[in-house]
Short mmCIF file of C-alpha atoms in Angstrom, two decimals:
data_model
loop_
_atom_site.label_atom_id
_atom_site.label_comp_id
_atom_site.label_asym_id
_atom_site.label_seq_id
_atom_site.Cartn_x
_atom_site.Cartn_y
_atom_site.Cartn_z
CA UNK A 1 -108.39 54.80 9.96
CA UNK A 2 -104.99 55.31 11.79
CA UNK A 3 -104.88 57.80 14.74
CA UNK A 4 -102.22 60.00 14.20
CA UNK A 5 -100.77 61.49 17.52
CA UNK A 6 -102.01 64.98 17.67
CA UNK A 7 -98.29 66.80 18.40
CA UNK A 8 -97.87 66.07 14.71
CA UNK A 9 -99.73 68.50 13.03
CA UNK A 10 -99.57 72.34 12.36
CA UNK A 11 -95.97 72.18 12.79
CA UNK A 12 -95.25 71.01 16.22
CA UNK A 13 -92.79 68.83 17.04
CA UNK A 14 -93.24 65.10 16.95
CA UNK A 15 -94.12 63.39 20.36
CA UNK A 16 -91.07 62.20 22.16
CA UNK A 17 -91.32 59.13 24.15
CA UNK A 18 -88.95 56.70 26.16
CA UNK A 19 -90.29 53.07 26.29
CA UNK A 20 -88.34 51.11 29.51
CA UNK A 21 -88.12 47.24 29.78
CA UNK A 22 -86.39 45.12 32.65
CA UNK A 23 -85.86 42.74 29.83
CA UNK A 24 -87.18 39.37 31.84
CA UNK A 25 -90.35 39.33 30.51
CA UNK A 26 -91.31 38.19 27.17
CA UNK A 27 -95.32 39.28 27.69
CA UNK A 28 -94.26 43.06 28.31
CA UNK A 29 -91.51 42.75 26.02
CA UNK A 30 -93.60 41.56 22.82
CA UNK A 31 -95.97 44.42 23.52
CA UNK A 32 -93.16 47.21 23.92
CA UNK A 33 -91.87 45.47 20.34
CA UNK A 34 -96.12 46.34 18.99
CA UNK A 35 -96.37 49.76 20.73
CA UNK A 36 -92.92 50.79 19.54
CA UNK A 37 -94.10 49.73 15.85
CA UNK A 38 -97.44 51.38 16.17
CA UNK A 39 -96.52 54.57 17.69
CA UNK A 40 -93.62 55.01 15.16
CA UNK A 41 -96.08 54.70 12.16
CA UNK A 42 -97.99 57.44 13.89
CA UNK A 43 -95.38 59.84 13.78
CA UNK A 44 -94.23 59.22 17.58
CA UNK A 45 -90.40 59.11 18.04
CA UNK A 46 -89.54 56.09 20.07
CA UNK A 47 -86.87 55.20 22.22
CA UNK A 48 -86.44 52.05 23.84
CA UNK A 49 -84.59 51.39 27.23
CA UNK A 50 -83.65 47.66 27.45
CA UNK A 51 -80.99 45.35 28.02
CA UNK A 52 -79.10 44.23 24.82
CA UNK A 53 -79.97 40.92 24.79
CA UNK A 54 -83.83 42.04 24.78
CA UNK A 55 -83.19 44.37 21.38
CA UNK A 56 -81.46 41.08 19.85
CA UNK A 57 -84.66 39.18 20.46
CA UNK A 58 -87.32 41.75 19.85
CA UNK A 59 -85.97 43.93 17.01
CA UNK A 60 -87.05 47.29 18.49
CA UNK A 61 -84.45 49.04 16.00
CA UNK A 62 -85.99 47.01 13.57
CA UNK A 63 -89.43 48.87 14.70
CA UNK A 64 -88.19 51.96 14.07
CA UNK A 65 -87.58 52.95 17.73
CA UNK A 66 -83.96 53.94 19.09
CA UNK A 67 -82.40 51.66 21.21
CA UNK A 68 -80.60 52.43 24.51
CA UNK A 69 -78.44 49.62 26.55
CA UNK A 70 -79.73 49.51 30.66
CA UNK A 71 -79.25 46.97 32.62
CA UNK A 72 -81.50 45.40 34.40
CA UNK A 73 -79.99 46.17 37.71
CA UNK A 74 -80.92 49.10 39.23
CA UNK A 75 -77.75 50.05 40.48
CA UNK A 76 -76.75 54.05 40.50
CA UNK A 77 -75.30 53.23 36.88
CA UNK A 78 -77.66 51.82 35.24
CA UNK A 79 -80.44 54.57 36.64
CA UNK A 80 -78.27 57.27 35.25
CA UNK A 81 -78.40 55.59 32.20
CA UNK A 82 -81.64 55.89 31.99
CA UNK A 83 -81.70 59.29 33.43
CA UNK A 84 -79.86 60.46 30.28
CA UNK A 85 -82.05 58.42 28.03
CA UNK A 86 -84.96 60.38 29.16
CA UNK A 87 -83.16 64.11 29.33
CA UNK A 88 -85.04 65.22 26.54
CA UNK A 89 -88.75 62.71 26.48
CA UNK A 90 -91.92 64.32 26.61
CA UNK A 91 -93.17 61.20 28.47
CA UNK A 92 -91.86 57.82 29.89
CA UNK A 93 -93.69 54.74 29.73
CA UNK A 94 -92.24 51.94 32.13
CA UNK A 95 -93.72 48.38 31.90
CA UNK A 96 -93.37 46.45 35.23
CA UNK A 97 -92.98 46.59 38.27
CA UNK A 98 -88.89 47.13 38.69
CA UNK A 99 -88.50 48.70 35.19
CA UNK A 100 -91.26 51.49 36.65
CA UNK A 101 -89.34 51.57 40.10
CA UNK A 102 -86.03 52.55 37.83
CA UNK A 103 -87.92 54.90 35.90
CA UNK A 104 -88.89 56.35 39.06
CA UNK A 105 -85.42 56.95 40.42
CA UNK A 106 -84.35 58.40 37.00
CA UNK A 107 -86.93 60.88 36.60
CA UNK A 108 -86.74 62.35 40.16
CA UNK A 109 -87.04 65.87 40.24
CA UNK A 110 -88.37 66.13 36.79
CA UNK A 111 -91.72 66.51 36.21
CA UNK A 112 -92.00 64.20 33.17
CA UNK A 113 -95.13 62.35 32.89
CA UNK A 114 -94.70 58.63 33.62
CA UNK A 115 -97.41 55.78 32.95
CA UNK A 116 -96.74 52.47 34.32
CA UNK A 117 -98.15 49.78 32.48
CA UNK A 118 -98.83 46.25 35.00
CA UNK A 119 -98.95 43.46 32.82
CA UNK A 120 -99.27 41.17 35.43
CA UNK A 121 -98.54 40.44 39.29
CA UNK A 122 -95.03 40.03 40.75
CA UNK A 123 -95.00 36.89 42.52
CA UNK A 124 -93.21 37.24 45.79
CA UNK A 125 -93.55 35.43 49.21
CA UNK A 126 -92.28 36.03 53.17
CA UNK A 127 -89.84 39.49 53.83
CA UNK A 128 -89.34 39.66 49.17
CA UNK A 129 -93.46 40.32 49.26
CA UNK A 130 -93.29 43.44 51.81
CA UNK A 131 -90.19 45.07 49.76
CA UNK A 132 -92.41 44.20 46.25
CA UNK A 133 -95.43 46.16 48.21
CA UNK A 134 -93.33 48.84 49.03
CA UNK A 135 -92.18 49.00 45.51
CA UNK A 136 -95.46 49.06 44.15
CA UNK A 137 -96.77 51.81 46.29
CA UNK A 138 -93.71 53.73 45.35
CA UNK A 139 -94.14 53.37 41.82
CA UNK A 140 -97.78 54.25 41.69
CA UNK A 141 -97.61 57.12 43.84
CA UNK A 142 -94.94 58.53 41.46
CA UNK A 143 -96.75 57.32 37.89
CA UNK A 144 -99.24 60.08 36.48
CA UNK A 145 -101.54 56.92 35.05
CA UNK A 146 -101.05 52.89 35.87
CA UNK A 147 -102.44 50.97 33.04
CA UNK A 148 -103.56 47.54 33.94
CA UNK A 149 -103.73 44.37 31.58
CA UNK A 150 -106.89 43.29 33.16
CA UNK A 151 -109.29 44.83 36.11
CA UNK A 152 -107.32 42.79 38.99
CA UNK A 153 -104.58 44.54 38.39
CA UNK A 154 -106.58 48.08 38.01
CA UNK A 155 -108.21 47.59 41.47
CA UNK A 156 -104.54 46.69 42.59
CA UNK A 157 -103.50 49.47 41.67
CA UNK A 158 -106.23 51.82 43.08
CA UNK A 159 -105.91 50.17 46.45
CA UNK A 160 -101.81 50.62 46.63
CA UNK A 161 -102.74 53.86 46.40
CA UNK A 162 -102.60 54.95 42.55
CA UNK A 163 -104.19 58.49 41.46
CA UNK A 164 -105.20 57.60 38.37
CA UNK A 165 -105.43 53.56 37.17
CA UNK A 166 -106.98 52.47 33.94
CA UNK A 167 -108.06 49.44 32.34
CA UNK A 168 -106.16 48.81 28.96
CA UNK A 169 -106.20 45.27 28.02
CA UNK A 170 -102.62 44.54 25.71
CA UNK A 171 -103.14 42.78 22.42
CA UNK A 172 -101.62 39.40 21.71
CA UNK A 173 -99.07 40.65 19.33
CA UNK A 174 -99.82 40.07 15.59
CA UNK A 175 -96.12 38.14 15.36
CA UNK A 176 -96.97 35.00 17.53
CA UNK A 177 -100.71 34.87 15.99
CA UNK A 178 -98.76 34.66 12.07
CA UNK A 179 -96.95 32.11 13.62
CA UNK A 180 -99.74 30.23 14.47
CA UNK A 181 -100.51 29.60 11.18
CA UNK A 182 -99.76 25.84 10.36
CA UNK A 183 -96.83 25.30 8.28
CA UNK A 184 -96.37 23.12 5.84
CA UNK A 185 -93.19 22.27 6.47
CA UNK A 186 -94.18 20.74 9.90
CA UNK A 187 -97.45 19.41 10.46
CA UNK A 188 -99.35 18.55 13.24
CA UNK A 189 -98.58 14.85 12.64
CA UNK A 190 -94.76 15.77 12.86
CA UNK A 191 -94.93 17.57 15.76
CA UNK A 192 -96.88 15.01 17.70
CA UNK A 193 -93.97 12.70 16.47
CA UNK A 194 -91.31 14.54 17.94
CA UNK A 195 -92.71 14.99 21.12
CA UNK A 196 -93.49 11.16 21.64
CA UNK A 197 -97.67 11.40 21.69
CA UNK A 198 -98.49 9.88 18.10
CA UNK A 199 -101.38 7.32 18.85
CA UNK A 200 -102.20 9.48 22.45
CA UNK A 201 -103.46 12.29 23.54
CA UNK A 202 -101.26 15.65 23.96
CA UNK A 203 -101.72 17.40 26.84
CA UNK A 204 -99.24 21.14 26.67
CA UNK A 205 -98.78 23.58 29.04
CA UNK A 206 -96.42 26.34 29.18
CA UNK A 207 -95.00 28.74 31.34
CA UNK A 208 -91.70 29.18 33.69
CA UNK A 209 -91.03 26.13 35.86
CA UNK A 210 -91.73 28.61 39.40
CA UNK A 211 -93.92 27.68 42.25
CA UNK A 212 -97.06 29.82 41.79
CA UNK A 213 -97.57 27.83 37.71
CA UNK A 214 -98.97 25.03 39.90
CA UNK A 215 -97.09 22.70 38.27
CA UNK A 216 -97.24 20.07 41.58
CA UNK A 217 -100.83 20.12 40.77
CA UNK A 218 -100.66 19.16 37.39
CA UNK A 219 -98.68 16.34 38.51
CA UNK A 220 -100.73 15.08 40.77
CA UNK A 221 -103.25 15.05 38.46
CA UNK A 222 -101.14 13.11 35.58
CA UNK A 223 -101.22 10.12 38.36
CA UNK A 224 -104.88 9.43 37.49
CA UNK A 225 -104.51 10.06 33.56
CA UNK A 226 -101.84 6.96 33.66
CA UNK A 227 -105.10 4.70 33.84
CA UNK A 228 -106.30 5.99 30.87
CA UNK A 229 -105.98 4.21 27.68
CA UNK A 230 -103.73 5.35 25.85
CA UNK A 231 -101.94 7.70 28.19
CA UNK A 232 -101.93 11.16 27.62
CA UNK A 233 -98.42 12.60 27.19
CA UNK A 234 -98.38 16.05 29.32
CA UNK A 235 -95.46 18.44 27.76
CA UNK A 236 -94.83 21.27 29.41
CA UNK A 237 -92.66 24.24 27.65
CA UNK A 238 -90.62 26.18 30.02
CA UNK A 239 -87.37 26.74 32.26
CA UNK A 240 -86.76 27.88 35.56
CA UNK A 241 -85.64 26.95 39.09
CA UNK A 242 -88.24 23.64 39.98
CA UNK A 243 -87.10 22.15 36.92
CA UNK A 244 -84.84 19.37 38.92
CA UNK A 245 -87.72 18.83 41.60
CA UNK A 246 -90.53 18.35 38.63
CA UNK A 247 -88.46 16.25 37.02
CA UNK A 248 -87.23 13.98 39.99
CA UNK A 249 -90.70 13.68 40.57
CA UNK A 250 -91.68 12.61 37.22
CA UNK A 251 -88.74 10.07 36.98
CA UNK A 252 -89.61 8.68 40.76
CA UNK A 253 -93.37 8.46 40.15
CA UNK A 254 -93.24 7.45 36.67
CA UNK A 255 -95.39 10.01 35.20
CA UNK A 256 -96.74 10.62 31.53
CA UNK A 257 -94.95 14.17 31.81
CA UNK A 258 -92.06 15.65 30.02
CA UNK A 259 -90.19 18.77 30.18
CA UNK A 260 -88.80 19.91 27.37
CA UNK A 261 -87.34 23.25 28.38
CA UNK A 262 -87.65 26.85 27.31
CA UNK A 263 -88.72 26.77 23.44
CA UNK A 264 -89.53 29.37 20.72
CA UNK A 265 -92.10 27.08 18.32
CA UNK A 266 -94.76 27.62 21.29
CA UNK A 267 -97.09 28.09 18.71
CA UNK A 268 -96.91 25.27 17.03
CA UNK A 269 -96.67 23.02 19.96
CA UNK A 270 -99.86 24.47 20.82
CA UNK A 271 -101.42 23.98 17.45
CA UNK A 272 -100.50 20.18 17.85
CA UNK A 273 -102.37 19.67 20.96
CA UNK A 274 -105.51 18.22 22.21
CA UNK A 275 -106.15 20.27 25.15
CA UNK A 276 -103.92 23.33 26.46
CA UNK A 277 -103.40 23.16 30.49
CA UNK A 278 -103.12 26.59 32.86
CA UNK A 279 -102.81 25.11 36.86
CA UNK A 280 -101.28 28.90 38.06
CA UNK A 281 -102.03 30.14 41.26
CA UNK A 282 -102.91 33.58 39.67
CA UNK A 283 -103.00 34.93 35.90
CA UNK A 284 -103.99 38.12 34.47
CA UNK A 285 -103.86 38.42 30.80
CA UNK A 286 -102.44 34.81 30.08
CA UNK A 287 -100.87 34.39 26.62
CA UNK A 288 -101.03 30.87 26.38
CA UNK A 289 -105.20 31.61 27.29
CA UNK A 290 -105.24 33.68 24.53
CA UNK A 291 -103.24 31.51 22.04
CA UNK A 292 -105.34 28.21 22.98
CA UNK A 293 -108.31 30.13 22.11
CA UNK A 294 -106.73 31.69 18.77
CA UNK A 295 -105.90 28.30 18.00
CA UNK A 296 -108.89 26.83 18.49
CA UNK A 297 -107.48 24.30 21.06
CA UNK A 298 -109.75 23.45 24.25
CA UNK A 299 -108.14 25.07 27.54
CA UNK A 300 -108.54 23.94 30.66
CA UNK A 301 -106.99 26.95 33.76
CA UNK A 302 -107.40 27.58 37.04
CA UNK A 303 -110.17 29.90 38.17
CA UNK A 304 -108.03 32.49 39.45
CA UNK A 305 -107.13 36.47 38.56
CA UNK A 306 -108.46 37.58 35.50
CA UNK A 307 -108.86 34.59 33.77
CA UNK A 308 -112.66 34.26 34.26
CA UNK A 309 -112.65 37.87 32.60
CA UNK A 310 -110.74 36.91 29.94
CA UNK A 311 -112.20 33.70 28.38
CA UNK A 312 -115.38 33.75 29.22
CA UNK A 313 -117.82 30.31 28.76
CA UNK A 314 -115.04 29.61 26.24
CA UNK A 315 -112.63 27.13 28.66
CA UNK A 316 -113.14 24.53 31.12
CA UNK A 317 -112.43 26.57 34.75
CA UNK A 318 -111.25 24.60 38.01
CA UNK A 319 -110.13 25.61 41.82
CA UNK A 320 -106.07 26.29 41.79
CA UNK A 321 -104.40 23.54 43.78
CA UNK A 322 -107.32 20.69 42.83
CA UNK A 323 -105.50 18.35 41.44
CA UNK A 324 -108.61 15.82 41.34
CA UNK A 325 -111.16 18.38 39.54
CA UNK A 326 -108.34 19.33 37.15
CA UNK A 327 -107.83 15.53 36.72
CA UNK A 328 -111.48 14.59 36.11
CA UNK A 329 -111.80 17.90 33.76
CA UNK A 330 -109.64 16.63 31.22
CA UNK A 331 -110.71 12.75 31.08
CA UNK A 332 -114.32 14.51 30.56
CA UNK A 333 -113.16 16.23 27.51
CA UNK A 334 -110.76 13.73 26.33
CA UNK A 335 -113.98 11.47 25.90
CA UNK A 336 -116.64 14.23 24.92
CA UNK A 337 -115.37 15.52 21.35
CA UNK A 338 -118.35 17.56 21.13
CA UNK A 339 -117.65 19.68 24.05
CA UNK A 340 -114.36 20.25 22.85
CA UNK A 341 -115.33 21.36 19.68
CA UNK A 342 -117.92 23.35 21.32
CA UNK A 343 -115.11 24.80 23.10
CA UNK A 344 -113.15 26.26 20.14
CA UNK A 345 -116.27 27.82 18.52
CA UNK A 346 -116.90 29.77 22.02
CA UNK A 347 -112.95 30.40 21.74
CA UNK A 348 -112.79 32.16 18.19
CA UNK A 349 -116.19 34.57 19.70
CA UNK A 350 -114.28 35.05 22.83
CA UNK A 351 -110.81 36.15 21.14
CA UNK A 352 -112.98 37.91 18.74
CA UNK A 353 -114.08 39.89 21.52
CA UNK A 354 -110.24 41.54 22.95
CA UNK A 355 -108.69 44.53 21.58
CA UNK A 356 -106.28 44.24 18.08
CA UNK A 357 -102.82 45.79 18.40
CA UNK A 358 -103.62 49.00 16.44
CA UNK A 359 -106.70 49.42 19.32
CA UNK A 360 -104.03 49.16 22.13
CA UNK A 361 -101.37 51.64 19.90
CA UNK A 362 -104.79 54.21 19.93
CA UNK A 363 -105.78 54.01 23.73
CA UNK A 364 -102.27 54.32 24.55
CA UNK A 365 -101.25 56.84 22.49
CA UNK A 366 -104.67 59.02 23.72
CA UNK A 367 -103.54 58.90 27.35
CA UNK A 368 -99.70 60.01 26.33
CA UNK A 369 -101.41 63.14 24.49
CA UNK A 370 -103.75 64.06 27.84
CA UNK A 371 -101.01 63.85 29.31
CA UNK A 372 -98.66 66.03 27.06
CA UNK A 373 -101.10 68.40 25.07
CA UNK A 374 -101.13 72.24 26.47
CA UNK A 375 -104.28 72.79 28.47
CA UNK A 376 -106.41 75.40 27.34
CA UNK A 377 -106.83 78.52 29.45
CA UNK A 378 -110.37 78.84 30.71
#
């Protein structure tokens, strides 16, 4: 049965809430898109505050939630934007770390609750990693609860100094697990084929082409997979600023690697490989983790954040940065079918095992009503 948020009946007023993106980030992005859905068929009214080009790709109109253009600067304009949005919300619910540092300047000297969900680390080095520490301690002084994705971030929380920091694990949403669903139309075969790896092994990864994805690593370790007959083909999905460095590499070392930039049939790319590959220096709740395991294909990550918490026995786990156990990992696999297909039947428990999008809508939308519903005189 659908929870049904508890300002609806006997007459009171529906519960007003103000949903605020930075808009960079498709993880916290897809899950505004699923709360905004979920808390609108519930009988909350939603509003979301996001850049345009974020509504275009997410739809959160077509969710049923408002939509209100901010920027993702945060720049006096662009707060009082906000500010306005959130004039008349019963609660604000910022998802980052600069979208809840905005949220923060716009709801100063109001005493509107504010939870801050952390769906994953910001990834800073040198003088940018003290102002991101400063941020965070601002942000969770000010937030009334932090929600984290996984533990790590909950005890990162607690230790910058947050009153009140939950666990609340966000659901893979139900969009990108339909579109795992093989089509027709373009089958594994053809996908292989387009990609160059009919007659090999395919090898994907995915993720922004930045420094802590560990992408050297995985280089490093496609020199020894070049002996290998026939050579894997390594793919990785993704754009960002190492993509002329990885790829100089690749051309200079002639490596079985290609780069085939920022794509939106990750699902299907998945679905067509043999193993799925995660070198990051840190992860929380990893979608490609979780959409390896959905998909039943074998995933070999790094041992770092929450991603022991998260899969379980159900993927291969190695040290970040060791290119020759990462290496070794996947020749073992690539000749040992059985633990591979040992593998996805520990992966289909495992996913079995995290919360569905209407759980995440429910524990959310409990905390918004502690927060909001009149106490009772004792």
């Amino acid at each position: 049965m659908t929870p049904v948020s508890s300002h609806s009946p006997h007459g009171q007023s529906p519960l007003r809430t103000v949903q605020v993106l930075g808009g960079g980030n498709a993880r916290s992005s897809a899950h505004v898109r699923s709360l905004a859905s979920g808390l609108v068929a519930r009988g909350v009214r939603v509003t979301v505050c996001a850049p345009a080009d974020a509504d275009r790709t997410y739809d959160f109109s077509g969710a049923g939630a408002d939509h209100v253009h901010v920027p993702r600067s945060s720049d006096p304009g662009a707060v009082a934007a906000l500010r306005a949005a959130c004039a008349e919300a019963d609660l604000v619910h910022a998802h980052g770390l600069h979208a809840s540092f905005r949220a923060v300047l716009a709801l100063s000297g109001r005493r509107t609750p504010l939870v801050v969900t952390w769906h994953d680390r910001a990834h800073a080095e040198g003088a940018r990693a003290h102002l991101v520490r400063l941020l965070e301690r601002r942000v969770v002084k000010a937030a009334s609860v932090v929600l984290g994705a996984s533990s790590t971030l909950v005890d990162r929380a607690r230790a910058t100094g947050a009153r009140d920091a939950r666990l609340a694990a966000v659901a893979l949403p139900g969009v990108r697990k339909a579109a795992r669903l093989e089509d027709p139309d373009r089958p594994r075969p053809k996908v292989r084929a387009e990609l160059g790896a009919t007659g090999r092994p395919l090898l994907m990864a995915v993720g922004s082409l930045d420094t802590h994805r560990g992408y050297d690593t995985l280089l490093d370790a496609s020199r020894a997979w070049r002996e290998l007959d026939p050579v894997p083909l390594v793919v990785i999905a993704g754009e960002g600023p190492l993509r002329a460095e990885l790829q100089r590499r690749i051309e200079d070392e002639g490596l079985p690697v290609r780069l085939i930039g920022r794509r939106d049939d990750v699902a299907e790319l998945l679905g067509a490989a043999d193993l799925a590959l995660l070198s990051s220096s840190w992860e929380s709740r990893s979608v490609l983790a979780q959409e390896a395991l959905h998909t039943r294909v074998p995933l070999v990550a790094t041992d770092v954040g929450s991603m022991p918490e998260l899969v379980g026995d159900a993927a291969e786990l190695v040290p970040y940065g060791d290119a020759e156990a990462l290496a070794d990992t996947v020749v073992r696999l690539l000749g040992d079918p059985e633990r591979c297909e040992e593998l996805r039947a520990k992966g289909v428990r495992q996913a079995a095992t995290w919360p569905s999008e209407d759980e995440t809508v429910a524990q959310v939308l409990s905390v918004y009503d502690e927060l909001t519903q009149p106490r009772p005189l004792v």
